[in-house]
Coordinates of C-alpha atoms (C1' of nucleotides) in Angstrom, one line a residue:
Chain P
M1 CA 165.0 93.8 85.9
A2 CA 161.9 94.5 87.9
I3 CA 160.6 96.9 85.3
R4 CA 161.3 94.4 82.5
R5 CA 159.5 91.7 84.5
D6 CA 156.5 93.9 84.7
K7 CA 156.6 94.4 81.0
L8 CA 156.4 90.6 80.6
D9 CA 153.0 90.7 82.3
K10 CA 151.9 93.7 80.4
L11 CA 152.8 92.1 77.1
R12 CA 150.9 88.9 78.1
S13 CA 147.9 90.9 79.1
L14 CA 148.0 92.4 75.6
G15 CA 148.0 88.9 74.1
V16 CA 151.7 88.9 73.2
E17 CA 153.9 85.9 74.1
P18 CA 157.3 87.4 75.1
F19 CA 159.1 84.2 74.2
G20 CA 158.0 83.4 70.7
Q21 CA 158.2 80.7 68.1
A22 CA 160.4 80.1 65.0
Y23 CA 160.3 83.0 62.6
Q24 CA 160.6 82.7 58.8
R25 CA 163.2 85.1 57.5
S26 CA 163.6 86.1 53.9
H27 CA 166.9 88.0 54.2
S28 CA 169.7 88.9 56.5
A29 CA 170.4 92.5 57.5
R30 CA 173.5 92.6 55.3
E31 CA 171.6 91.2 52.3
V32 CA 169.0 94.0 52.6
V33 CA 171.7 96.7 52.7
E34 CA 173.9 95.1 50.0
G35 CA 171.0 94.2 47.7
F36 CA 169.1 97.5 48.0
S37 CA 169.1 98.2 44.3
S38 CA 167.0 95.1 43.6
L39 CA 165.1 95.0 46.9
E40 CA 163.9 98.6 47.0
G41 CA 160.1 98.6 47.4
K42 CA 160.0 94.9 48.0
S43 CA 158.8 93.1 51.1
V44 CA 161.4 91.4 53.3
S45 CA 161.3 89.7 56.6
L46 CA 164.2 89.9 59.1
A47 CA 164.9 88.9 62.7
G48 CA 167.4 90.2 65.2
R49 CA 168.1 92.1 68.3
L50 CA 167.0 95.7 68.8
N51 CA 170.3 97.6 69.2
A52 CA 169.2 101.2 69.3
I53 CA 165.8 102.8 69.4
R54 CA 165.2 106.4 68.2
S55 CA 161.6 107.2 69.1
H56 CA 159.8 110.1 67.6
G57 CA 156.4 110.0 69.2
K58 CA 154.1 108.3 66.7
A59 CA 157.0 106.8 64.8
A60 CA 160.4 105.4 65.6
F61 CA 163.7 104.2 64.1
A62 CA 165.5 101.3 65.5
D63 CA 168.6 99.2 64.6
L64 CA 168.1 95.6 64.0
Q65 CA 171.2 93.5 64.5
D66 CA 171.6 89.9 63.3
Q67 CA 174.6 87.8 62.6
S68 CA 175.3 89.4 59.3
G69 CA 175.2 93.0 60.5
R70 CA 172.6 95.7 61.2
V71 CA 169.9 97.4 59.3
Q72 CA 167.6 100.2 60.3
I73 CA 163.9 99.6 60.7
Y74 CA 161.2 102.3 60.7
V75 CA 158.1 101.7 62.7
K76 CA 155.2 104.1 61.9
K77 CA 152.0 104.0 63.9
D78 CA 149.9 104.7 60.7
I79 CA 151.3 101.6 59.1
V80 CA 151.7 99.0 61.9
G81 CA 148.5 100.0 63.6
D82 CA 147.8 101.3 67.1
A83 CA 147.9 97.9 68.8
A84 CA 151.3 96.9 67.3
F85 CA 152.7 100.3 68.0
E86 CA 151.7 100.1 71.6
I87 CA 153.6 96.8 71.9
F88 CA 156.6 98.3 70.1
E89 CA 156.7 101.1 72.7
I90 CA 157.0 98.6 75.5
L91 CA 160.0 97.0 73.9
D92 CA 163.5 97.5 75.2
L93 CA 167.0 97.5 73.8
G94 CA 168.1 93.9 73.6
D95 CA 164.7 92.5 72.7
I96 CA 164.7 90.1 69.8
V97 CA 162.0 90.8 67.2
G98 CA 161.0 89.7 63.7
V99 CA 159.9 92.3 61.2
R100 CA 158.2 92.2 57.8
G101 CA 158.1 95.3 55.7
L102 CA 159.2 97.2 52.6
V103 CA 162.8 98.2 51.8
F104 CA 163.3 101.9 51.3
K105 CA 165.8 104.7 51.8
T106 CA 165.3 107.5 54.2
K107 CA 165.8 111.2 53.4
R108 CA 169.3 111.0 54.9
G109 CA 170.0 108.1 52.6
E110 CA 170.0 105.2 55.0
I111 CA 168.6 101.9 53.7
S112 CA 165.8 100.8 56.0
V113 CA 162.8 98.5 56.3
Q114 CA 159.4 100.1 56.8
V115 CA 157.8 97.7 59.2
E116 CA 154.3 96.4 58.4
Q117 CA 154.3 93.6 60.8
L118 CA 156.3 93.3 64.1
T119 CA 156.6 90.1 66.1
L120 CA 158.3 90.0 69.5
L121 CA 160.4 86.8 69.5
T122 CA 162.3 87.1 72.8
K123 CA 162.1 89.6 75.6
A124 CA 165.4 90.4 77.2
L125 CA 165.2 90.7 81.0
R126 CA 168.6 92.2 81.5
P127 CA 169.8 95.5 80.2
M128 CA 172.4 95.6 77.4
P129 CA 175.8 97.3 78.0
E130 CA 176.3 100.9 77.0
K131 CA 175.9 101.4 73.2
W132 CA 178.8 103.7 72.5
H133 CA 181.7 102.3 74.6
G134 CA 180.5 98.7 74.5
L135 CA 181.5 96.3 77.2
K136 CA 185.1 97.0 78.3
D137 CA 185.4 95.2 81.6
V138 CA 187.7 92.3 80.5
E139 CA 186.5 90.1 83.4
L140 CA 182.9 90.5 82.3
R141 CA 183.9 90.1 78.6
Y142 CA 185.4 86.6 79.4
R143 CA 182.8 85.5 81.9
Q144 CA 179.9 86.6 79.9
R145 CA 181.2 86.2 76.4
Y146 CA 177.7 86.3 75.0
V147 CA 177.3 89.9 76.2
D148 CA 180.7 90.7 74.8
L149 CA 179.5 89.3 71.4
I150 CA 176.4 91.4 71.6
A151 CA 178.1 94.6 72.6
N152 CA 181.3 94.4 70.6
P153 CA 180.7 93.3 67.0
E154 CA 184.5 93.0 66.3
V155 CA 184.7 90.1 68.7
R156 CA 182.5 88.1 66.5
E157 CA 184.8 88.8 63.6
T158 CA 187.7 87.6 65.6
F159 CA 186.1 84.3 66.3
I160 CA 184.9 83.9 62.7
I161 CA 188.6 84.3 61.7
R162 CA 189.3 81.4 64.0
T163 CA 186.7 79.3 62.4
K164 CA 188.0 80.1 58.9
V165 CA 191.6 79.2 60.0
V166 CA 190.5 75.8 61.2
R167 CA 188.5 75.2 58.1
A168 CA 191.4 76.3 55.8
I169 CA 193.7 73.9 57.7
R170 CA 191.3 71.0 57.1
N171 CA 190.8 71.9 53.5
Y172 CA 194.5 72.0 52.9
L173 CA 195.4 68.8 54.7
D174 CA 192.4 66.9 53.3
G175 CA 193.5 68.0 49.8
Q176 CA 197.0 66.6 50.5
G177 CA 195.5 63.2 51.2
F178 CA 195.6 63.3 55.0
Y179 CA 193.1 61.5 57.1
E180 CA 191.7 63.3 60.1
V181 CA 191.5 61.0 63.1
E182 CA 190.4 61.0 66.7
T183 CA 192.5 59.6 69.5
P184 CA 191.9 59.3 73.3
V185 CA 191.6 62.3 75.5
L186 CA 191.6 60.1 78.5
A187 CA 194.6 57.8 78.9
A188 CA 196.6 55.9 81.6
I189 CA 199.7 57.9 80.6
A190 CA 199.8 61.4 79.4
G191 CA 202.7 61.5 77.0
G192 CA 204.0 63.2 73.8
T193 CA 205.5 66.2 75.4
T194 CA 206.7 67.6 78.7
A195 CA 203.8 69.1 80.7
R196 CA 201.8 68.5 83.9
P197 CA 198.6 66.7 83.1
F198 CA 195.2 66.9 84.7
K199 CA 194.4 63.9 86.7
T200 CA 191.0 62.2 86.8
H201 CA 189.5 58.9 87.6
H202 CA 187.3 56.3 86.0
N203 CA 184.9 54.9 88.5
A204 CA 183.8 51.6 86.9
L205 CA 187.3 50.5 86.2
D206 CA 188.6 52.2 89.4
L207 CA 191.4 53.5 87.2
P208 CA 193.4 56.7 87.5
L209 CA 193.4 58.5 84.2
F210 CA 195.1 61.6 82.7
M211 CA 193.8 64.0 80.2
R212 CA 196.0 64.2 77.2
I213 CA 198.8 66.8 76.9
A214 CA 199.5 65.9 73.3
T215 CA 198.3 63.5 70.6
E216 CA 201.7 62.4 69.4
L217 CA 202.0 58.9 70.7
Y218 CA 198.6 57.7 69.5
L219 CA 199.1 59.2 66.1
K220 CA 202.4 57.5 65.7
R221 CA 200.7 54.2 66.6
L222 CA 198.5 54.8 63.6
I223 CA 201.6 55.2 61.4
V224 CA 202.8 51.9 62.7
G225 CA 199.4 50.5 61.8
G226 CA 199.8 51.6 58.2
F227 CA 198.2 55.0 58.0
E228 CA 200.6 57.2 56.0
K229 CA 199.2 60.7 56.5
V230 CA 197.1 61.4 59.5
Y231 CA 196.2 64.5 61.5
E232 CA 194.2 65.4 64.6
L233 CA 193.0 68.8 65.4
G234 CA 192.0 68.5 69.0
R235 CA 191.9 70.0 72.4
V236 CA 194.8 69.2 74.8
F237 CA 195.0 70.0 78.5
R238 CA 198.0 71.1 80.5
N239 CA 197.8 71.7 84.2
E240 CA 199.9 74.9 84.2
G241 CA 199.7 78.6 84.7
I242 CA 197.5 81.0 82.9
S243 CA 198.9 83.9 80.9
T244 CA 198.4 85.9 77.8
K245 CA 200.0 83.0 76.0
H246 CA 198.6 80.0 78.0
N247 CA 195.2 78.6 78.6
P248 CA 195.0 75.2 80.4
E249 CA 193.1 73.8 77.5
F250 CA 194.0 74.7 74.0
T251 CA 193.8 73.4 70.4
L252 CA 196.7 71.5 68.9
L253 CA 197.1 70.4 65.4
E254 CA 199.4 67.4 65.0
L255 CA 200.1 65.6 61.8
Y256 CA 202.3 62.7 60.8
E257 CA 203.5 61.8 57.3
A258 CA 205.2 58.4 56.8
Y259 CA 208.3 58.3 54.6
S260 CA 208.9 62.0 55.1
D261 CA 211.3 63.8 57.4
Y262 CA 211.7 67.2 59.0
E263 CA 212.7 68.7 55.7
G264 CA 209.5 67.5 54.1
I265 CA 207.5 68.8 57.1
M266 CA 209.2 72.2 56.8
T267 CA 208.0 72.5 53.3
L268 CA 204.5 71.3 54.3
T269 CA 204.4 73.8 57.2
E270 CA 205.2 76.9 55.2
N271 CA 202.8 75.8 52.5
L272 CA 200.1 75.1 55.0
I273 CA 200.4 78.4 56.8
S274 CA 200.7 80.3 53.5
H275 CA 197.6 78.6 52.2
V276 CA 195.7 79.5 55.4
A277 CA 196.8 83.1 55.1
Q278 CA 195.5 83.3 51.5
E279 CA 192.2 81.6 52.3
V280 CA 191.5 83.6 55.5
L281 CA 193.0 87.0 54.8
G282 CA 193.5 86.9 51.1
T283 CA 197.1 88.0 51.5
Q284 CA 200.5 86.7 52.5
H285 CA 201.2 89.9 54.5
V286 CA 200.0 90.8 58.0
I287 CA 201.1 93.2 60.6
Y288 CA 201.3 91.7 64.0
Q289 CA 202.4 93.5 67.1
G290 CA 204.1 96.1 64.9
H291 CA 206.0 93.6 62.8
E292 CA 205.4 93.0 59.1
V293 CA 205.0 89.3 58.6
D294 CA 205.3 87.7 55.2
F295 CA 204.1 84.1 54.9
T296 CA 205.3 83.6 51.4
P297 CA 207.4 80.4 51.2
P298 CA 210.1 79.5 51.5
W299 CA 210.8 80.7 55.0
P300 CA 214.3 81.5 56.2
R301 CA 216.0 78.6 58.0
A302 CA 218.8 78.8 60.6
R303 CA 220.5 76.3 62.8
M304 CA 219.9 76.8 66.5
L305 CA 223.7 76.7 67.2
D306 CA 224.3 79.4 64.6
L307 CA 221.6 81.7 66.0
V308 CA 223.0 81.3 69.5
K309 CA 226.4 82.1 68.3
E310 CA 225.1 85.2 66.5
H311 CA 222.9 86.6 69.2
A312 CA 224.5 85.4 72.4
G313 CA 228.1 85.3 71.2
V314 CA 228.8 81.8 72.5
D315 CA 229.6 78.8 70.3
F316 CA 228.1 75.6 71.7
S317 CA 229.5 73.5 68.9
L318 CA 232.9 73.8 70.7
V319 CA 231.4 72.3 73.9
N320 CA 232.3 68.7 74.8
S321 CA 230.6 68.2 78.1
D322 CA 227.6 69.3 80.2
E323 CA 230.0 71.1 82.5
E324 CA 231.5 73.1 79.6
A325 CA 227.9 73.8 78.4
R326 CA 227.0 75.2 81.8
A327 CA 230.1 77.3 81.8
M328 CA 229.2 78.7 78.3
A329 CA 225.8 79.6 79.5
R330 CA 227.3 81.5 82.4
Q331 CA 229.6 83.2 80.0
A332 CA 226.5 84.4 78.1
G333 CA 225.1 85.7 81.4
L334 CA 222.8 82.9 82.6
T335 CA 222.9 80.9 85.8
L336 CA 221.6 77.3 85.4
A337 CA 220.6 74.5 87.6
P338 CA 223.8 72.6 88.7
K339 CA 222.8 69.5 86.8
A340 CA 221.8 71.2 83.6
T341 CA 222.7 69.2 80.5
F342 CA 224.2 70.5 77.2
G343 CA 220.8 70.5 75.7
Q344 CA 219.2 72.4 78.6
A345 CA 222.0 75.0 78.6
L346 CA 221.7 75.6 74.9
D347 CA 218.0 75.8 75.1
E348 CA 218.0 78.3 77.9
V349 CA 220.5 80.5 76.1
F350 CA 218.4 80.3 73.0
S351 CA 215.2 81.2 74.8
E352 CA 216.8 84.1 76.6
F353 CA 218.8 85.7 73.8
V354 CA 217.4 84.5 70.5
E355 CA 213.7 83.7 70.7
P356 CA 212.5 87.3 71.4
K357 CA 214.3 88.5 68.3
L358 CA 212.7 86.1 65.9
T359 CA 210.0 88.1 64.3
G360 CA 209.7 85.4 61.6
P361 CA 208.2 83.5 60.2
M362 CA 211.3 81.3 60.2
F363 CA 212.5 77.8 61.0
V364 CA 215.0 77.1 63.8
L365 CA 216.8 73.8 63.1
D366 CA 218.5 71.0 65.0
Y367 CA 217.5 71.0 68.7
P368 CA 219.6 69.2 71.2
V369 CA 218.6 65.6 72.0
E370 CA 218.1 66.0 75.8
I371 CA 215.1 68.3 75.2
S372 CA 213.8 66.3 72.2
P373 CA 213.1 62.8 73.6
L374 CA 210.9 61.8 70.7
A375 CA 213.0 63.2 67.8
K376 CA 215.5 61.3 65.7
R377 CA 219.2 61.9 66.3
R378 CA 221.2 63.6 63.6
S379 CA 223.5 61.1 61.9
D380 CA 226.3 63.6 61.8
N381 CA 225.9 64.8 65.4
P382 CA 224.3 62.6 68.0
R383 CA 223.8 65.4 70.5
L384 CA 221.4 67.1 68.1
T385 CA 218.1 66.0 66.5
Y386 CA 216.3 66.5 63.2
R387 CA 213.9 68.8 64.9
F388 CA 212.8 72.3 64.0
E389 CA 210.5 74.9 65.5
A390 CA 208.8 77.6 63.5
F391 CA 208.9 81.1 65.1
L392 CA 206.6 84.1 64.6
A393 CA 206.6 87.3 66.6
G394 CA 209.1 85.9 69.1
R395 CA 206.9 82.9 69.8
E396 CA 207.0 79.3 69.0
L397 CA 204.4 78.6 66.3
A398 CA 205.2 75.0 65.4
N399 CA 207.3 72.1 66.6
A400 CA 208.3 69.3 64.3
F401 CA 210.8 66.5 63.8
S402 CA 211.9 63.4 62.0
E403 CA 210.3 61.0 64.4
L404 CA 212.4 58.7 66.4
N405 CA 211.5 55.2 65.2
D406 CA 214.3 53.2 66.8
P407 CA 212.6 51.5 69.8
I408 CA 215.9 50.9 71.5
D409 CA 217.0 54.5 71.3
Q410 CA 213.4 55.6 72.3
R411 CA 213.7 53.4 75.4
G412 CA 216.9 55.1 76.3
R413 CA 215.4 58.5 75.9
F414 CA 212.5 57.5 78.2
E415 CA 215.0 56.2 80.7
Q416 CA 216.8 59.6 80.6
Q417 CA 213.5 61.3 81.2
M418 CA 212.9 59.0 84.1
E419 CA 216.2 60.2 85.6
E420 CA 215.0 63.8 85.1
R421 CA 211.8 63.0 86.9
A422 CA 213.8 61.4 89.7
R423 CA 215.7 64.6 90.0
G424 CA 212.4 66.4 90.6
N425 CA 211.3 67.5 87.2
D426 CA 207.7 66.4 87.3
E427 CA 207.2 67.6 83.7
A428 CA 209.5 64.9 82.3
H429 CA 208.1 62.1 80.2
E430 CA 207.0 58.9 81.7
M431 CA 208.1 55.5 80.5
D432 CA 205.4 54.4 78.0
E433 CA 205.9 50.7 77.5
D434 CA 202.8 50.4 75.3
F435 CA 204.2 53.0 72.9
L436 CA 207.6 51.2 72.8
L437 CA 205.7 48.0 72.0
A438 CA 204.2 49.7 69.0
L439 CA 207.6 51.0 67.8
E440 CA 209.0 47.4 68.1
Y441 CA 206.5 46.4 65.4
G442 CA 208.2 48.9 63.1
M443 CA 207.3 52.5 62.4
P444 CA 208.4 53.8 59.0
P445 CA 210.6 56.9 58.8
T446 CA 208.1 59.6 59.5
G447 CA 208.0 63.4 59.8
G448 CA 205.6 64.9 62.4
L449 CA 204.4 68.4 63.1
G450 CA 202.5 70.2 65.9
I451 CA 201.0 73.7 65.6
G452 CA 199.3 75.6 68.4
I453 CA 196.1 76.7 66.8
D454 CA 195.2 79.4 69.3
R455 CA 198.5 81.2 68.8
L456 CA 198.3 80.9 65.1
C457 CA 194.8 82.4 65.2
M458 CA 196.1 85.2 67.4
V459 CA 198.3 86.3 64.5
F460 CA 195.6 86.1 61.9
A461 CA 193.1 87.9 64.2
G462 CA 195.6 90.5 65.4
V463 CA 194.9 89.9 69.1
D464 CA 197.6 89.9 71.8
S465 CA 196.0 87.6 74.5
I466 CA 195.1 84.0 74.0
R467 CA 191.9 84.8 76.0
D468 CA 190.8 86.9 73.1
I469 CA 190.9 84.0 70.7
I470 CA 189.3 81.5 73.1
L471 CA 185.5 81.9 73.4
F472 CA 185.3 80.9 77.0
P473 CA 188.7 81.1 78.7
L474 CA 189.2 79.5 82.0
M475 CA 188.2 81.8 84.9
R476 CA 188.0 81.2 88.6
P477 CA 184.3 80.6 89.4
R478 CA 182.5 83.6 90.9
H479 CA 181.1 83.1 94.3
D480 CA 178.8 85.7 95.6
Chain F
rG1 C1' 205.0 82.0 93.4
rG2 C1' 206.7 87.6 93.1
rG3 C1' 205.9 92.9 91.7
rC4 C1' 202.7 96.7 89.9
rC5 C1' 197.7 98.3 88.8
rA6 C1' 192.3 98.1 89.0
rU7 C1' 187.4 97.3 91.5
rU8 C1' 182.2 103.7 92.5
rA9 C1' 174.6 103.2 89.4
rG10 C1' 172.8 98.0 84.4
rC11 C1' 177.3 100.0 81.1
rU12 C1' 181.5 103.7 80.3
rC13 C1' 183.9 106.6 83.7
rA14 C1' 184.9 111.3 87.1
rG15 C1' 185.5 112.0 92.2
rU16 C1' 192.9 112.2 96.9
rG17 C1' 189.8 113.2 104.3
rG18 C1' 184.1 117.0 105.1
rU19 C1' 176.3 115.9 102.4
rA20 C1' 178.1 110.1 96.4
rG21 C1' 178.6 112.6 90.6
rA22 C1' 178.3 112.7 84.8
rG23 C1' 177.1 110.4 80.0
rC24 C1' 174.6 106.3 78.0
rA25 C1' 170.7 102.9 79.6
rU26 C1' 165.9 103.0 82.6
rC27 C1' 161.0 105.5 84.0
rC28 C1' 157.4 109.9 82.9
rG29 C1' 156.0 113.9 79.3
rC30 C1' 156.6 116.1 74.1
rC31 C1' 158.0 114.9 69.2
rU32 C1' 155.7 110.9 62.1
rU33 C1' 162.6 110.4 57.9
rU34 C1' 166.0 109.9 62.8
rU35 C1' 170.8 107.7 63.4
rA36 C1' 175.8 108.5 69.7
rA37 C1' 168.1 111.8 67.3
rG38 C1' 166.4 116.1 70.3
rC39 C1' 163.9 118.9 74.4
rG40 C1' 161.9 118.8 79.7
rG41 C1' 161.5 116.0 84.2
rA42 C1' 162.4 111.6 87.6
rG43 C1' 164.3 107.2 89.9
rA44 C1' 168.6 104.4 90.5
rG45 C1' 174.6 103.0 94.9
rU46 C1' 176.5 97.9 101.1
rC47 C1' 181.8 103.2 96.5
rG48 C1' 184.6 94.6 95.8
rA49 C1' 184.7 92.4 101.4
rU50 C1' 186.5 92.7 106.4
rG51 C1' 189.2 95.1 110.0
rG52 C1' 191.9 99.6 111.5
rU53 C1' 193.4 105.1 111.7
rU54 C1' 190.3 109.6 112.3
rC55 C1' 185.6 114.0 115.2
rG56 C1' 184.7 112.3 110.1
rA57 C1' 186.9 107.3 105.0
rA58 C1' 184.9 106.0 98.1
rU59 C1' 189.5 108.7 99.5
rC60 C1' 194.7 106.8 104.4
rC61 C1' 196.6 101.7 106.4
rA62 C1' 196.2 96.2 106.7
rU63 C1' 194.2 91.6 105.2
rC64 C1' 191.3 89.0 101.8
rA65 C1' 188.6 88.3 97.0
rU66 C1' 188.3 88.9 91.7
rG67 C1' 190.6 90.6 87.4
rG68 C1' 194.5 92.8 84.3
rC69 C1' 199.8 93.7 83.0
rC70 C1' 204.8 92.3 83.8
rC71 C1' 208.4 88.7 85.8
rA72 C1' 209.6 83.4 87.4

RNA sequence: GGGCCAUUAGCUCAGUGGUAGAGCAUCCGCCUUUUAAGCGGAGAGUCGAUGGUUCGAAUCCAUCAUGGCCCA
């Protein structure tokens, strides 16, 4: 640091401003390398960070890194002149420069730019991480992602994949006639799923507010209002623990299609993901965590009850009461809370014995009503709903249902959730009178879908931790 | 919340009770087609923090901090 600060003064005394102005570039590093056959002998201008310097006395090679990649530059005293070469010798790894010069190939065959004019654009006051091993310290990689991006080029590729996934989703949905909308992040009630919200406060209205945990209830209001295909691709916030699969804020896609149902949404889901795979990876096949994944539709479908019967050896379709359900869970080897319902018992057994085995992609159908308070009941079995989840690599990828549009049933479900809450489950839904009011105006039969974008991107990028697909994951602030 | 692990130079890492090390980076010298350039030399540390055990602690013990992995 101190040495680099001294260099600032030295540069200024030589008439060089270490924090320069805009620089006109003619090419990117990649363009120079890939377009060599037509660029050889021609003059190009590039800008980027000095990644490596191999000095040879009165000449030097260096690697110039820009967003597209790296290209070697060759700085020769004879050509740039004594003054410029003196300045070049002061430069450090990490400094950002602009160069203009001729494209050529070295004896060893490396495409390079013979520098005629060198411009310092930004002096780096901090040293870069080690060139060979990169930055490995995960704490520093997350806290100082910019250094991670400089030192580990594959990290940029990971995040470019994320960008492409999001773009491909928008392209597909827009092409299907969906409208992208924006609904409130701050609301008096955080609804749409079961999770603890972040609480905040609006000063002028002296109003307690919550940050959204889902976009569901607002998007359904839009269906009531006559929008027929809407989606929101937005950040939601859940005040819960942090793990390789959980970050307190994450990106959720929710979409709603009027006059559709969960069957229609299943088809849409597999087509959407398949489209994204083709757009982003150019293939339907990926290997994730050692499993071969094939996104080609249609995906296998199985009823939750059947999967539980198959993998846990217990048949919940024979159960007639919550008590019998708890007994069946015990038979499968689980101990549950004494008040656990049929739905909770089934879900726990499913999570424990089935979920980890679902490499997928596949659909699991017909979730119990108690854990699906916003989903429509099956007409042939009121304990179950028209709800499915998509699974991939043992993890929930998507959650969808035929939306409950009966305001009276919906009120009953909310009341059931209130009882849950009274029993101490502070993740249960709150009564949302305003949403019920909307439903009373009439919501057409509708299918809805939610997809966790971070987890989806993890599969496409081949990373195992959600923190590796979030640019700036939440960290405890450093205090030193 | 529980268990296990990590924390040593800017970075990557050695160092299991007896004078704090290596490579890269940095600085100085040499070197005009190298590429993890090379050769010679130099500087660089509150060993995460605080206590304790010991003649002596990076090393053993306790607590705390930060992070990671697993579990709830």
